[in-house]
Short mmCIF file of C-alpha atoms and ligand atoms in Angstrom, two decimals:
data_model
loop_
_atom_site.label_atom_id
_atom_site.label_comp_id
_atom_site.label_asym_id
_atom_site.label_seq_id
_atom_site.Cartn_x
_atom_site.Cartn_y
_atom_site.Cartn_z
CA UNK M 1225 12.90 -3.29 32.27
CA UNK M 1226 10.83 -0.37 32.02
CA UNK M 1227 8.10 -0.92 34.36
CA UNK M 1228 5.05 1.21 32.72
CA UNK M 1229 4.55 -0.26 29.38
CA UNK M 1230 1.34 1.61 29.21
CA UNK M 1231 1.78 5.69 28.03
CA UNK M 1232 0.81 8.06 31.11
CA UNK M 1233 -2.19 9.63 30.46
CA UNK M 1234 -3.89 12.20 32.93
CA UNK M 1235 -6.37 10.89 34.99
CA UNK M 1236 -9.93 11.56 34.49
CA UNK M 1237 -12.66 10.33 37.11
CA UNK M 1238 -15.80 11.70 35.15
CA UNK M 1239 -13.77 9.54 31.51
CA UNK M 1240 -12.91 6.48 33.92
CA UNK M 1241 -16.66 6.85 34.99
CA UNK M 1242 -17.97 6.33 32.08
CA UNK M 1243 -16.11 3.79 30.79
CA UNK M 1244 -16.71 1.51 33.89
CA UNK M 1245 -20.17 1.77 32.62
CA UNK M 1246 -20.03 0.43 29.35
CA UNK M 1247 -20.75 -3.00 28.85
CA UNK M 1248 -18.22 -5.70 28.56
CA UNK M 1249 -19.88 -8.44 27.01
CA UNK M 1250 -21.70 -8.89 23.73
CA UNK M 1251 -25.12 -8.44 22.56
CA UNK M 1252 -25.35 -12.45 22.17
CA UNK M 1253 -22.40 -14.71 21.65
CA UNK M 1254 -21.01 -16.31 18.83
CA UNK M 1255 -22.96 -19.16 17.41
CA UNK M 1256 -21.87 -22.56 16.58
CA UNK M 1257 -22.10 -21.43 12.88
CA UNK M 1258 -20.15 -18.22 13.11
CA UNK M 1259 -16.74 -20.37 14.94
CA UNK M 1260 -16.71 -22.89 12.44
CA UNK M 1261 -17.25 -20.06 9.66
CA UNK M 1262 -14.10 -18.44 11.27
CA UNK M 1263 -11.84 -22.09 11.33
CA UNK M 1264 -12.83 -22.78 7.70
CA UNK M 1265 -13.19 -19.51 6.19
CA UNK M 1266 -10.32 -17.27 8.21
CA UNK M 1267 -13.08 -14.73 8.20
CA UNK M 1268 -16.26 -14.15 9.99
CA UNK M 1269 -19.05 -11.28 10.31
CA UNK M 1270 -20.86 -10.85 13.93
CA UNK M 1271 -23.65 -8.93 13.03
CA UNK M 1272 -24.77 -6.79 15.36
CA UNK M 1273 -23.04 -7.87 18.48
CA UNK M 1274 -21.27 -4.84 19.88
CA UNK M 1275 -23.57 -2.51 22.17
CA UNK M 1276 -24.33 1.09 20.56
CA UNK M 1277 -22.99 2.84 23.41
CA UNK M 1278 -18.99 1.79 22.13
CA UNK M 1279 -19.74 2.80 18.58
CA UNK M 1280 -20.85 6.42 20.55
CA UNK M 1281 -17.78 6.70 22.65
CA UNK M 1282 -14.91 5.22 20.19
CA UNK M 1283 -16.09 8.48 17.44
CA UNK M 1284 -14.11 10.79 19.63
CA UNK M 1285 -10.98 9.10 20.25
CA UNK M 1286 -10.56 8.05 16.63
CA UNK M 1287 -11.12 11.76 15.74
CA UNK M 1288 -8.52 12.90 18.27
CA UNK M 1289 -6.52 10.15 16.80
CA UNK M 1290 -6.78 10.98 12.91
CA UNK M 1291 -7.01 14.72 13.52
CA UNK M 1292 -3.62 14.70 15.53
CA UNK M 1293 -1.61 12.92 13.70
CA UNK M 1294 -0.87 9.86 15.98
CA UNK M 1295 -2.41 8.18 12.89
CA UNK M 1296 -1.02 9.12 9.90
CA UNK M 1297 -1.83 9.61 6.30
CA UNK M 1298 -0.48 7.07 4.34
CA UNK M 1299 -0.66 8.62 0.88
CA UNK M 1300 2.65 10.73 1.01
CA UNK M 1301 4.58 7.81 1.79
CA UNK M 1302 3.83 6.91 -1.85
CA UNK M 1303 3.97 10.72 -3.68
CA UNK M 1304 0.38 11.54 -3.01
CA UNK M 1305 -0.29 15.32 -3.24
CA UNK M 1306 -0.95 16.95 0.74
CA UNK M 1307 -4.87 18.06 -0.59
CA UNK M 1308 -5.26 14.37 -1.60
CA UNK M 1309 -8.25 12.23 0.97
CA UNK M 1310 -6.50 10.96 3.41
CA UNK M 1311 -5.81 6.71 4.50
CA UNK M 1312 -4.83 7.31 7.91
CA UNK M 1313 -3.59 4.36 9.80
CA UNK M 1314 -1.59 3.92 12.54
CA UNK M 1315 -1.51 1.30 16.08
CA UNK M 1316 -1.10 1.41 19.79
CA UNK M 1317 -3.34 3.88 20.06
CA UNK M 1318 -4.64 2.15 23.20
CA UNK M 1319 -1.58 3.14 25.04
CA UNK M 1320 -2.33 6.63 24.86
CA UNK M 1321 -6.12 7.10 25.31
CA UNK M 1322 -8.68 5.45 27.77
CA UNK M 1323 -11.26 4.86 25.50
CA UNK M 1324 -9.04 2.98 23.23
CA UNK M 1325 -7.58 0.91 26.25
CA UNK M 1326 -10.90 0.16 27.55
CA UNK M 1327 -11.97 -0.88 24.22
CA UNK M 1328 -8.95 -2.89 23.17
CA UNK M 1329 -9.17 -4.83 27.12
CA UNK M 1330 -13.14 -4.21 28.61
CA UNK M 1331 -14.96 -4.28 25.78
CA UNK M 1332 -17.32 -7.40 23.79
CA UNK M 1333 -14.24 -8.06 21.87
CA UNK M 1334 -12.00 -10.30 23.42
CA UNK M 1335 -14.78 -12.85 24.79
CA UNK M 1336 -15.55 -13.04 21.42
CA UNK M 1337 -12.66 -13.80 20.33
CA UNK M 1338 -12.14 -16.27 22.63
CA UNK M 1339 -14.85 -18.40 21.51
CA UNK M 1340 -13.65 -18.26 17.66
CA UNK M 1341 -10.06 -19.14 18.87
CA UNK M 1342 -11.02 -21.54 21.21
CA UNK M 1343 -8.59 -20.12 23.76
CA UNK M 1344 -9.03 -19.94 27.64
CA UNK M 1345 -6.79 -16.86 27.52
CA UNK M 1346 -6.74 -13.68 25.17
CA UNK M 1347 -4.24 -11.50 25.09
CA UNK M 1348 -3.85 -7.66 23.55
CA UNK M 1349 -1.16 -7.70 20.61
CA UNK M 1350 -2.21 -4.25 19.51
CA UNK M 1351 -5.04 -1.98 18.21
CA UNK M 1352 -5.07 0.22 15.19
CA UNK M 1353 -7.11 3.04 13.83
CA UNK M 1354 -8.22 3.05 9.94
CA UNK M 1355 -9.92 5.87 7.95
CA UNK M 1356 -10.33 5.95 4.51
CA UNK M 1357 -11.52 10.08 3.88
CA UNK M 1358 -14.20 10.27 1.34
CA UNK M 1359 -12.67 9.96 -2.16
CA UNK M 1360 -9.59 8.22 -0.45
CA UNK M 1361 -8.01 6.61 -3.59
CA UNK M 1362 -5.69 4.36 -1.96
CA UNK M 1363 -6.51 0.54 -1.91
CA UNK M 1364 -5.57 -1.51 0.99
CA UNK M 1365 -2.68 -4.02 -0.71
CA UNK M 1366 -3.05 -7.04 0.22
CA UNK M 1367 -1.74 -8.84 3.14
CA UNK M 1368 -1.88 -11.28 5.82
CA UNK M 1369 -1.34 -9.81 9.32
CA UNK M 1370 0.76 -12.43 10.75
CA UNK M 1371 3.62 -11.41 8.57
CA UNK M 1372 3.49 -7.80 10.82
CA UNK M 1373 3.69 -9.57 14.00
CA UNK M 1374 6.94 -10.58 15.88
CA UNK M 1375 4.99 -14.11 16.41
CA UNK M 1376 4.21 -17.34 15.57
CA UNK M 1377 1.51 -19.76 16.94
CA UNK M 1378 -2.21 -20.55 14.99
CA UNK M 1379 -4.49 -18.50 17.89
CA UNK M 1380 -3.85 -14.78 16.54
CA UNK M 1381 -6.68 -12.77 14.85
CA UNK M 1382 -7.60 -9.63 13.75
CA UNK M 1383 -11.54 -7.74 15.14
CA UNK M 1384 -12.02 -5.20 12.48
CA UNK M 1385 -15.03 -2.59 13.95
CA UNK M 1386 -17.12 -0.25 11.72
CA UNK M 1387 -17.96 3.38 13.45
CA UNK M 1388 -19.78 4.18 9.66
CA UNK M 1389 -21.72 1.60 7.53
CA UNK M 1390 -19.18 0.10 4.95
CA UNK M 1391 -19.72 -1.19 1.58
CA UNK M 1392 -17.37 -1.98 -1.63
CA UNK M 1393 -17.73 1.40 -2.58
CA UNK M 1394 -17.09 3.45 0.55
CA UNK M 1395 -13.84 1.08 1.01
CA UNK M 1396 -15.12 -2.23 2.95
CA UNK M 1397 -12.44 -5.21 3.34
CA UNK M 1398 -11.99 -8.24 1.08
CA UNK M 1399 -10.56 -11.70 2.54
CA UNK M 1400 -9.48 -14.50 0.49
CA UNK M 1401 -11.68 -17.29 1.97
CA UNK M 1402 -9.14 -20.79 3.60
CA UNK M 1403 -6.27 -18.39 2.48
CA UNK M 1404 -5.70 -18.78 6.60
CA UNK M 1405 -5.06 -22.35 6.16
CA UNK M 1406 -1.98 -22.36 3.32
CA UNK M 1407 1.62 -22.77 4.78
CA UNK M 1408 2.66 -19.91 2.77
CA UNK M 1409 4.64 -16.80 5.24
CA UNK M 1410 3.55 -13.80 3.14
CA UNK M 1411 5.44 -10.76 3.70
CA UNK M 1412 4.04 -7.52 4.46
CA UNK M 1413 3.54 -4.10 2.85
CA UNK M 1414 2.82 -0.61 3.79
CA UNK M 1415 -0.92 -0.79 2.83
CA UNK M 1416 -0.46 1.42 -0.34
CA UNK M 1417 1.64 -0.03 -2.81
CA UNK M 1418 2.23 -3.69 -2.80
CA UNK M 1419 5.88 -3.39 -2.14
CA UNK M 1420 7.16 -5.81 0.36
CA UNK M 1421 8.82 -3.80 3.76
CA UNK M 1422 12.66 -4.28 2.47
CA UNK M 1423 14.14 -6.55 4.85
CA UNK M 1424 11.15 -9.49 5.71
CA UNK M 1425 10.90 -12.46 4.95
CA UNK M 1426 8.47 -14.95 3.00
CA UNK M 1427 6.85 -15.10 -0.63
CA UNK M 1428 5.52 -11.51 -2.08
CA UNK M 1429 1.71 -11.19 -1.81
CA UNK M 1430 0.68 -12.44 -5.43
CA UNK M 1431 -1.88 -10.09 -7.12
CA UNK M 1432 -4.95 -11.14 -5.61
CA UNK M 1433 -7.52 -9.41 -7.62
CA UNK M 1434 -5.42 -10.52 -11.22
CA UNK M 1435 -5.03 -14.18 -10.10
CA UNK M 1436 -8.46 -15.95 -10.76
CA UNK M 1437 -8.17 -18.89 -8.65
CA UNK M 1438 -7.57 -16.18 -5.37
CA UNK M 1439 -10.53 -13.63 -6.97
CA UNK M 1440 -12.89 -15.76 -6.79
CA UNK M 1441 -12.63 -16.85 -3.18
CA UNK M 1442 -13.21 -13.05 -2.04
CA UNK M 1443 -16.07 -12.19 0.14
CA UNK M 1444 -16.71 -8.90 1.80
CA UNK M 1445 -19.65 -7.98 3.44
CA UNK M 1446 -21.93 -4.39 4.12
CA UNK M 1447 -21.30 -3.95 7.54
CA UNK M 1448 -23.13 -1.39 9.77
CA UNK M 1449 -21.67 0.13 13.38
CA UNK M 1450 -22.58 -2.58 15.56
CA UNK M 1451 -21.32 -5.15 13.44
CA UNK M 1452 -17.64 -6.93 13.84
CA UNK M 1453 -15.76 -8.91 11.37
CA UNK M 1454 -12.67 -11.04 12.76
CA UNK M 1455 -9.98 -12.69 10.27
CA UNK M 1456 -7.78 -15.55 11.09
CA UNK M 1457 -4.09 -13.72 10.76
CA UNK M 1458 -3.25 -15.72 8.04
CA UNK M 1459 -6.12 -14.87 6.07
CA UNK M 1460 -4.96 -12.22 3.05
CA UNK M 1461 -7.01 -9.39 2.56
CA UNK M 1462 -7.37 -6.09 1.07
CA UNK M 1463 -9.30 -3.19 0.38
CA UNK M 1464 -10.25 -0.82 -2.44
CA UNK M 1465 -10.40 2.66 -2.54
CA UNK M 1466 -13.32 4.60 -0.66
CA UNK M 1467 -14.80 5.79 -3.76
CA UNK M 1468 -17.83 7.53 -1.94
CA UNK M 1469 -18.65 10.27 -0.49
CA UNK M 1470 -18.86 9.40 3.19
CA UNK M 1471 -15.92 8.46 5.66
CA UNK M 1472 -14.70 5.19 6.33
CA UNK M 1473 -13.49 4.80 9.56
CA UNK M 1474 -12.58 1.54 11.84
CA UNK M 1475 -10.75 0.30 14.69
CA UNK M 1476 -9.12 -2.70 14.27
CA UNK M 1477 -7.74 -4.30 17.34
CA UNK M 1478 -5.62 -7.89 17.00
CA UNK M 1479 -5.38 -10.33 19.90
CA UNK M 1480 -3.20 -13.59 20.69
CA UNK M 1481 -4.41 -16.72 22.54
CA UNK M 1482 -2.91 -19.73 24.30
CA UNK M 1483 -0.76 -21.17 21.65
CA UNK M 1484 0.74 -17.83 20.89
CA UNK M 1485 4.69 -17.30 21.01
CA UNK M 1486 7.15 -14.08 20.64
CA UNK M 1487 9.80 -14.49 17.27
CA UNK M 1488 11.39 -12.13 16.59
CA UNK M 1489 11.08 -10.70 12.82
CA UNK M 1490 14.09 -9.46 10.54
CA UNK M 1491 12.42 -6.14 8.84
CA UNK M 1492 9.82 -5.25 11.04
CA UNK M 1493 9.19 -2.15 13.82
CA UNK M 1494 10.21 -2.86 17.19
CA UNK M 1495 7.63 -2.24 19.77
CA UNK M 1496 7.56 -1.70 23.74
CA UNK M 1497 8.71 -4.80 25.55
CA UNK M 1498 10.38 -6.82 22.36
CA UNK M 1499 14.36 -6.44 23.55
CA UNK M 1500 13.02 -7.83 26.70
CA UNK M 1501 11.91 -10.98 25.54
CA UNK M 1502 13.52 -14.16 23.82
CA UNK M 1503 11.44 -16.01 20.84
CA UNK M 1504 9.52 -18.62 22.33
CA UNK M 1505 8.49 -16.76 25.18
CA UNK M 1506 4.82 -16.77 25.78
CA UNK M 1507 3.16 -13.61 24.93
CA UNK M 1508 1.43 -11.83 27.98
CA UNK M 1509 1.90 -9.23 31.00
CA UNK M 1510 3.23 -6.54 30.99
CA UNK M 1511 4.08 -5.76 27.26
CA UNK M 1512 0.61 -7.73 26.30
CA UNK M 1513 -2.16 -7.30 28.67
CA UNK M 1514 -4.82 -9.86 29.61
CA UNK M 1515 -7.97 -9.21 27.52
CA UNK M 1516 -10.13 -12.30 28.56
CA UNK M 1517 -11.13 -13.67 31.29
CA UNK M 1518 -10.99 -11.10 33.08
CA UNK M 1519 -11.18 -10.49 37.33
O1 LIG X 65 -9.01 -1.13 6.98
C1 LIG X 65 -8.30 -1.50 6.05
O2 LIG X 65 -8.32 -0.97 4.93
C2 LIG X 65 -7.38 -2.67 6.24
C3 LIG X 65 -7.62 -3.39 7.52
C4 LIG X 65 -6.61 -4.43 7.82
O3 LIG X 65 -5.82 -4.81 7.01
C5 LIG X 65 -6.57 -5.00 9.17
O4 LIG X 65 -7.14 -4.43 10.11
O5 LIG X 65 -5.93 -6.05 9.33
#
């Protein structure tokens, strides 16, 4: 079994300084109002709860991210021209930088989502980095994340983290509201065309926006850094197009808790750690570190 699931990075005392200083709880906790929005809805906004000083340090790692590569523009995968704005997604970016580690296992986040999952334990399943360029005319299909996810188990869920206010127009995500709560496996998509990923398994995402009875459930939000919306990973969602003229970048960073089990997936990406388990395994160390509580 390899023994370091975690990339190597270099060390750096004056990075690892800094990040022991940033604070790992939340500006307030989640109200009473907020959890049961999340159970019934599959979707909640906490406004305002994460500290300033992670929306100052996560700018620079999602640059590094985006500008390198390690996330990668989506449009070509469906014919779009090379000068076209860039959707550039990509996960596990945590395994490679410091600031995305500390994020994905130090930060407000997983206490959070602790108290919406009503789970003594939280585990990391994996972060991700989104950016929509300005002009970016690639919708986010719609999908449910669970159908990603070499799991099964109700206590999974999705933080999704502004660094740049977010609005309809600039690209800001849509969730079908109780769409969490349907007994429907969905499978998933490559974000920009609605095309299932050949080889899963479950019902095609139906055309959410074209099917009334799903449209008219929708509810998205403005969100501004600070704020954090967390979705059920049943809940479908989507996103248009960031028709403005301003970037729309997030981190998105998707965590398991008790009731959480590995199954293995016919279709899907392997990841670090999956030929080492059996389905029914409960997820956790090494290949998923322990988010919340911590020691
Ligand atoms: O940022 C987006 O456009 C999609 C986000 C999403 O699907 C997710 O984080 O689960």
């Amino acid at each position: 079994m390899d023994p370091a699931p975690r990339s190597v990075r270099t060390a750096d005392a004056e990075l690892d300084a800094l990040i022991a200083d940033l604070p790992g709880l939340p500006n307030r906790p989640a109200t009473d109002d907020e959890i049961a929005t999340f159970r019934s809805d599959g979707v909640v906004l906490l406004r305002g709860v994460l500290p300033e000083e992670w929306i100052e340090v996560l700018s620079g790692p999602v640059d590094r991210v985006v500008g390198s590569g390690e996330a990668v523009d989506l449009g070509p995968m469906v014919g779009a021209a090379p000068d076209t704005p860039a959707f550039a997604g990509g996960v596990d970016h945590w395994r490679s930088d410091a600031v995305l580690e500390a994020f994905s296992l130090r930060s407000p986040l997983a206490p959070l989502v602790a108290a919406l999952l009503g789970s003594e334990r939280v585990h990391l399943w994996e972060d991700s980095v989104l950016v929509k360029e300005p002009g970016s005319p690639f919708p986010t299909y719609f999908h449910s994340d669970d159908g990603y996810f070499h799991l099964s188990g109700q206590q999974v869920c999705t933080t999704w983290v502004p660094l740049d206010p977010a609005t309809a127009e600039s690209g800001m995500v849509q969730w079908v509201r109780g769409s969490h709560l349907g007994d429907v496996e969905y499978r998933p998509n490559l974000f920009v065309t609605p095309e299932p990923i050949p080889g899963t398994l479950g019902e095609v995402v139906p055309d959410v926006l074209g099917t009334p009875a799903l449209a008219e459930r929708l509810v998205t939000f403005d969100v501004e850094p600070g704020d954090v919306t967390v979705h059920h990973a049943r809940t479908l969602h989507g996103a248009p197009p960031n028709r403005s003229d301003r970037r729309r970048r997030a981190v998105s960073v998707r965590y398991t808790g008790d009731d959480v089990r590995y199954l293995h997936k016919p279709g899907l990406p392997g990841r670090p750690g999956l030929d080492e388990v059996a389905d029914g395994d409960p997820v956790g160390e090494p290949w998923c570190p322990l988010a919340w509580p911590r020691s």
